[in-house]
Short mmCIF file of C-alpha atoms and ligand atoms in Angstrom, two decimals:
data_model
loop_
_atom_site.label_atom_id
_atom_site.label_comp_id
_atom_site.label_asym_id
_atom_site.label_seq_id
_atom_site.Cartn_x
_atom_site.Cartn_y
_atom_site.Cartn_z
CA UNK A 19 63.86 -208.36 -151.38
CA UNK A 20 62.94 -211.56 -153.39
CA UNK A 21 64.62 -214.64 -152.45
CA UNK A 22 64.49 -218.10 -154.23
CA UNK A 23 66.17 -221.09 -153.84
CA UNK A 24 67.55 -223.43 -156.71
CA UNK A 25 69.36 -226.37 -157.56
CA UNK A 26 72.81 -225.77 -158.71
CA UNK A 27 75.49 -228.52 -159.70
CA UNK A 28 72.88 -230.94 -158.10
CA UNK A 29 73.01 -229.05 -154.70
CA UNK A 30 70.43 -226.47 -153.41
CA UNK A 31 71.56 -222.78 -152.92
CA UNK A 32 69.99 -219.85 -152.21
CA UNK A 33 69.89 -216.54 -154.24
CA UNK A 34 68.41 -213.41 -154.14
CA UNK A 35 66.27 -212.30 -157.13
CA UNK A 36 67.11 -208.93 -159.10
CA UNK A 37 65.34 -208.15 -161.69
CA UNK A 38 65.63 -211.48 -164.03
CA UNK A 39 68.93 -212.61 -162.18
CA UNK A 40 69.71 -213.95 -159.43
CA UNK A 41 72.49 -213.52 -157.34
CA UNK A 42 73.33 -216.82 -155.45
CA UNK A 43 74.05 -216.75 -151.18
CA UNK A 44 76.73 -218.67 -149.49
CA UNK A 45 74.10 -219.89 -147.01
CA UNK A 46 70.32 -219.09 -146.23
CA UNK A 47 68.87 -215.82 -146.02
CA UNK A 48 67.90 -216.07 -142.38
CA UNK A 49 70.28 -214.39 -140.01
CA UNK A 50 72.63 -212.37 -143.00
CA UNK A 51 73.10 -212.33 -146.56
CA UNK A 52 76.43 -213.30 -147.48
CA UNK A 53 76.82 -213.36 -152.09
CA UNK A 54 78.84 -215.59 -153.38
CA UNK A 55 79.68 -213.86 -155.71
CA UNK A 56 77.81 -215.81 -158.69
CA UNK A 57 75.13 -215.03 -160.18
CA UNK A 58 72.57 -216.77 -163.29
CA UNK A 59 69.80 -215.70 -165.47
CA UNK A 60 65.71 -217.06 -163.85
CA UNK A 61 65.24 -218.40 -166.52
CA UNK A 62 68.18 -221.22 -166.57
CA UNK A 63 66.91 -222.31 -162.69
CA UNK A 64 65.59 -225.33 -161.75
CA UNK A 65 63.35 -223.75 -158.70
CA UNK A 66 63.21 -225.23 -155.61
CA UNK A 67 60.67 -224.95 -152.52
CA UNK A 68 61.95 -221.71 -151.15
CA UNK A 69 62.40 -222.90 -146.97
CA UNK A 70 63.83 -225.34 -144.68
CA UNK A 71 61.16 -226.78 -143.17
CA UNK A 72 61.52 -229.06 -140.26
CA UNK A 73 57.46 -228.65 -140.15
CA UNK A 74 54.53 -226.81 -141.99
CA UNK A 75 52.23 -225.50 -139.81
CA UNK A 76 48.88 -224.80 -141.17
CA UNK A 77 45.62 -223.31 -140.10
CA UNK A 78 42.19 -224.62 -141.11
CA UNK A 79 38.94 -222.35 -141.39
CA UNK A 80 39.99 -218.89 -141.52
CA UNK A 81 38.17 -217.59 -144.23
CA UNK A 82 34.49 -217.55 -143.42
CA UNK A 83 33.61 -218.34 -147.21
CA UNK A 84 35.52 -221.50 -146.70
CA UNK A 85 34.11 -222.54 -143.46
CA UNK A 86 30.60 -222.19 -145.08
CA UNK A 87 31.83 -224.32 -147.75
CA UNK A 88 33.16 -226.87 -144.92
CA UNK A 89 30.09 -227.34 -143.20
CA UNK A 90 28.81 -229.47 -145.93
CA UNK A 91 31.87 -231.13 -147.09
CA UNK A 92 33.17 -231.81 -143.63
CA UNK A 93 30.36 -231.35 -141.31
CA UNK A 94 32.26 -229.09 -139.62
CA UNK A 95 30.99 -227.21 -137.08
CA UNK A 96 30.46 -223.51 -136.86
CA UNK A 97 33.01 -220.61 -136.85
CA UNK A 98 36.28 -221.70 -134.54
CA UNK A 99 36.50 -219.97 -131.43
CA UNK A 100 40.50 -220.01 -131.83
CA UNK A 101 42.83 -221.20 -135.09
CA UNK A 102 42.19 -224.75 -135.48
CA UNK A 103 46.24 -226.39 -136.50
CA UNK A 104 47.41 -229.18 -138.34
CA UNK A 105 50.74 -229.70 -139.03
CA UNK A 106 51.99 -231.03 -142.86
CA UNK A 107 55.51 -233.07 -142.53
CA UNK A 108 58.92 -231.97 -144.20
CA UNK A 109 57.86 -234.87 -146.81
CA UNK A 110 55.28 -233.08 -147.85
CA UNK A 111 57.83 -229.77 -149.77
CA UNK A 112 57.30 -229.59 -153.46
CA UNK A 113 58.71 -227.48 -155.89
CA UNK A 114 57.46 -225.22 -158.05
CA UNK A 115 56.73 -226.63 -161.72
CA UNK A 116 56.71 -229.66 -159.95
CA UNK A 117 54.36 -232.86 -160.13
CA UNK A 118 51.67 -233.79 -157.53
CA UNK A 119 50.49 -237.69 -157.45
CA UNK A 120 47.88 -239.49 -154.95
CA UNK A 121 48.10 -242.63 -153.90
CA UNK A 122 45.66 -245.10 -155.66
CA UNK A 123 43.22 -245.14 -152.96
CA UNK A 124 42.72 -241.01 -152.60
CA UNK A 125 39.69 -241.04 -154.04
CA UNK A 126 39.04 -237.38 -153.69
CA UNK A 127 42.14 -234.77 -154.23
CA UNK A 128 41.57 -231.28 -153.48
CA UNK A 129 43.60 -227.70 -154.53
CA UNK A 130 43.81 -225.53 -151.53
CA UNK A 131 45.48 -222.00 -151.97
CA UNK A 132 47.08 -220.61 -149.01
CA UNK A 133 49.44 -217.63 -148.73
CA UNK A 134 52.60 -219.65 -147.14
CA UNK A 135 54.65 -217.58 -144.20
CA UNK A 136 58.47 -218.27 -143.97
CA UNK A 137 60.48 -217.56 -140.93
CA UNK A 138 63.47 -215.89 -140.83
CA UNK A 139 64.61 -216.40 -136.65
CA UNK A 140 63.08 -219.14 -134.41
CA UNK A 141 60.37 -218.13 -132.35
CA UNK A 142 58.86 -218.60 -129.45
CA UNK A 143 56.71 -216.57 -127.26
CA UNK A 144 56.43 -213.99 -129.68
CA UNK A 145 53.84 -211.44 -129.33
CA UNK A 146 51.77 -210.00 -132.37
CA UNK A 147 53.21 -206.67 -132.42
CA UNK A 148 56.44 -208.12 -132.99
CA UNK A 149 55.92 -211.34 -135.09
CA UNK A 150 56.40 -209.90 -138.64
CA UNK A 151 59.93 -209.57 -137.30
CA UNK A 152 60.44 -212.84 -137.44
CA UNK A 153 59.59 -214.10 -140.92
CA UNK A 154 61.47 -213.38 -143.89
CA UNK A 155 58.67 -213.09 -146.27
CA UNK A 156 55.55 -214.79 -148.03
CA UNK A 157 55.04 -217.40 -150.66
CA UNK A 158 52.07 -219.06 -152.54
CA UNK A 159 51.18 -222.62 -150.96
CA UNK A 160 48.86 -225.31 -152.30
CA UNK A 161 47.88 -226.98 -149.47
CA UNK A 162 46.90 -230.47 -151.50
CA UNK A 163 44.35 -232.62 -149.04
CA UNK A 164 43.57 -236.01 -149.78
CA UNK A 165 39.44 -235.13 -148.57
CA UNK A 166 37.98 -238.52 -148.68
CA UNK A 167 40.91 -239.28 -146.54
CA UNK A 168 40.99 -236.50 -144.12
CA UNK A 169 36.61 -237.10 -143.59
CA UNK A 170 37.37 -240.75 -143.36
CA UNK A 171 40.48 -240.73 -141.04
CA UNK A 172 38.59 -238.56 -138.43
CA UNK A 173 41.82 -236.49 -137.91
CA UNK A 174 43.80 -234.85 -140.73
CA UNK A 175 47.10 -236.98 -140.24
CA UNK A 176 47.08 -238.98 -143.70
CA UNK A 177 44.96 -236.89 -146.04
CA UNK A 178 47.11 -233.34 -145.00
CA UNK A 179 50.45 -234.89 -145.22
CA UNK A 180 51.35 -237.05 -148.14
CA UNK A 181 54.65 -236.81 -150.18
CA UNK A 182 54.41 -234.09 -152.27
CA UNK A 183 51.20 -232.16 -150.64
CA UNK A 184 52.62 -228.89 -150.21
CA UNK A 185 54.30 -227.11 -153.62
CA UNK A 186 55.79 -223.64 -152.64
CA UNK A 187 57.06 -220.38 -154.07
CA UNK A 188 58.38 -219.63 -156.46
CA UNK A 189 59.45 -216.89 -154.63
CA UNK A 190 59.76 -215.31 -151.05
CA UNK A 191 59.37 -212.01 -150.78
CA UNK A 192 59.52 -209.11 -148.42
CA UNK A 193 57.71 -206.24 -150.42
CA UNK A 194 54.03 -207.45 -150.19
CA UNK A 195 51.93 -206.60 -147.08
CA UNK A 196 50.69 -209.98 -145.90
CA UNK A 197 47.68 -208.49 -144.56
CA UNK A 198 46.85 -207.28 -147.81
CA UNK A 199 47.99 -210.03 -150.42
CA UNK A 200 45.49 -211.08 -153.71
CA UNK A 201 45.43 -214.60 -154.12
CA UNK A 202 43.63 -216.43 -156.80
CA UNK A 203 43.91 -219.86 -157.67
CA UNK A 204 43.57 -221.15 -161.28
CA UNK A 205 42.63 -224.58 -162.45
CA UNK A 206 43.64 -225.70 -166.11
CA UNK A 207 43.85 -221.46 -166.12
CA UNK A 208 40.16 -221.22 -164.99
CA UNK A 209 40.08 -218.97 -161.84
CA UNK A 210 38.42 -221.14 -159.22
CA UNK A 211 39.58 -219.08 -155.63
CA UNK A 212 40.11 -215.70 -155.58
CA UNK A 213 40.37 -213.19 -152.01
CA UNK A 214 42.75 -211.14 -150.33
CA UNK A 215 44.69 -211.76 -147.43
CA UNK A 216 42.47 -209.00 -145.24
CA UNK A 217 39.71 -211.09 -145.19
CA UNK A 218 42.14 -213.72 -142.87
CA UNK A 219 39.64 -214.43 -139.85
CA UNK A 220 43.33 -214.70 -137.77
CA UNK A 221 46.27 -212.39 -139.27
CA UNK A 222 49.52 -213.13 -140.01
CA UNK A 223 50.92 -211.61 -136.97
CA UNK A 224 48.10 -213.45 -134.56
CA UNK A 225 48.68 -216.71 -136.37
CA UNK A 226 52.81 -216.24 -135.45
CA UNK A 227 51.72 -215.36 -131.70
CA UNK A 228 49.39 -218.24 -131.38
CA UNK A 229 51.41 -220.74 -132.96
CA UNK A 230 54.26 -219.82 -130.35
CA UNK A 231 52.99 -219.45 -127.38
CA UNK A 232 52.94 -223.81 -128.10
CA UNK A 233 55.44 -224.87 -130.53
CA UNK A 234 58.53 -223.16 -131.33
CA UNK A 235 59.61 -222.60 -135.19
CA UNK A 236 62.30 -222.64 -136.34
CA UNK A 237 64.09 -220.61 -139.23
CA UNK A 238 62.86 -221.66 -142.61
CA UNK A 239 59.56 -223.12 -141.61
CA UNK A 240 56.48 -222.55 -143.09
CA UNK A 241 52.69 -221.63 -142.46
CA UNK A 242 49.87 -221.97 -144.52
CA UNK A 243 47.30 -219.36 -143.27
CA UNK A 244 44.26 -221.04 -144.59
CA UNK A 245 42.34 -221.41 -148.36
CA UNK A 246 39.21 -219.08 -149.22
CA UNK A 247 36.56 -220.17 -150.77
CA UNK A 248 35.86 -222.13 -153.48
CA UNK A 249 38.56 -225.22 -152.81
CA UNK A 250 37.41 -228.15 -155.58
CA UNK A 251 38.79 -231.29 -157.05
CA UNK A 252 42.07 -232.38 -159.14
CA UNK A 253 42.46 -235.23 -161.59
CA UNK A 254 45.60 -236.18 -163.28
CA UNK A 255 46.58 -234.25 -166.40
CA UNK A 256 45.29 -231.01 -164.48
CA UNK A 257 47.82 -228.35 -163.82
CA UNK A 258 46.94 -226.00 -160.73
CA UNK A 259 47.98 -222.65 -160.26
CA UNK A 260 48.52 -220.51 -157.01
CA UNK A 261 48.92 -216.62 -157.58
CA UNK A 262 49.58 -213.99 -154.99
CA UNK A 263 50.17 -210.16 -156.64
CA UNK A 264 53.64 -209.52 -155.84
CA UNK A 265 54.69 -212.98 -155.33
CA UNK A 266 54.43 -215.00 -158.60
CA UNK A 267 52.71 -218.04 -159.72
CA UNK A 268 53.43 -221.69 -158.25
CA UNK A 269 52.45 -223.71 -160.44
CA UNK A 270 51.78 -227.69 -160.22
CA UNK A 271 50.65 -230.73 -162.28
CA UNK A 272 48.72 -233.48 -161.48
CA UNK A 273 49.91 -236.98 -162.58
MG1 MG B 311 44.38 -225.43 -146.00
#
């Protein structure tokens, strides 16, 4: 299934995506699906960020082309021994087609990529053979970092988690293996990243084990399983573009 969220009569609502229509849900997808009985054309929605976050967990490092990349940018050490996490705030949720602005002193704002993980139940505990249970599908994610900020800062606080710093969707969806997910990332529609989701140093299901044996999630939240290679900077006019086969395009621009 394909699930979106919108804004209808100034309110969000859920819907699930058939074909070129989508058929809106009394509530979120998580524990049923319960129609409303309405439905509208794709075309006429105003997309929103397709989750409920109360937090974004993300990973950093786990593609080794982008840890080589690191090292310079960062000085970051060598390969992680386990998933290093950050968390982005609820703040941060940005809608597809929407805009993405810096504060004034940013002087350094970098695209990131990501293939984005929504829950479906809270979890806790959960071992890896039974975490893909627990998430209701996959998204694209831009993982906008502030880098002068997060090198400066020390820790990644302030330059991971300004307003606006993480567009998602446009789309959830259920039908693409997240172990095996393209993902390319355009700038101004020049590719600039572009990997798969096998080349993940931790997999989906490891990443959903290791982030719960500490913090629980709840339904609705959101990972960001890390950016390959070839991360660069944004300036305002540019519009940035996260693709994942299956998924769609989220697309953002910079103002
Ligand atoms: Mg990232």
């Amino acid at each position: 299934m394909k699930y979106v969220k919108l804004e209808r009569d100034g309110k969000p609502v859920w819907g699930v995506l058939q074909d070129e229509l989508v058929r809106t849900l009394v509530k979120p997808p998580f524990a049923e699906i319960c129609y409303d009985g309405q439905s509208l054309p794709l075309a006429e929605c105003r997309l929103l960020a397709p989750c409920e976050a109360t937090k974004i967990v993300c990973i950093g490092k786990n593609y080794y082309d982008h840890i080589e990349e690191m090292r310079s940018m960062l000085d970051a050490s060598g390969n992680p021994e386990r998933p290093t996490l950050f968390l982005k705030g609820p703040n941060c949720v940005n809608a597809p087609d929407g805009t993405v602005h810096a504060p004034d002193f940013v002087g350094r704002l970098d695209y990131e990529g990501e293939m984005g993980i929504v829950m479906k139940k809270r979890a806790k505990d959960v071992r890896e053979e039974d975490a893909l249970e627990y998430i209701l599908g996959i998204t694209c994610l831009n993982d906008v970092t502030a880098r002068d900020i997060q090198k400066s800062d020390g820790q990644w606080a302030r330059g991971k988690s300004m307003d606006g710093f993480a567009p998602i969707g446009p789309v959830i969806t259920d039908e693409v293996d997240p172990n095996h997910a393209e993902i390319q990332t355009r700038l101004n529609g020049k590719v600039v990243q572009k990997s798969n989701t096998e080349l993940l140093i931790t997999s989906a299901a490891k990443m959903i084990a290791f982030i719960t044996a500490s913090m629980t999630l709840e339904p609705g939240d959101v990972i960001a399983t890390g950016t390959p290679a070839g991360v660069g900077e944004m300036h305002a006019g540019d519009v940035v573009e996260v693709e994942i086969s299956g998924v769609g395009t989220l697309r953002s621009r910079i103002v």
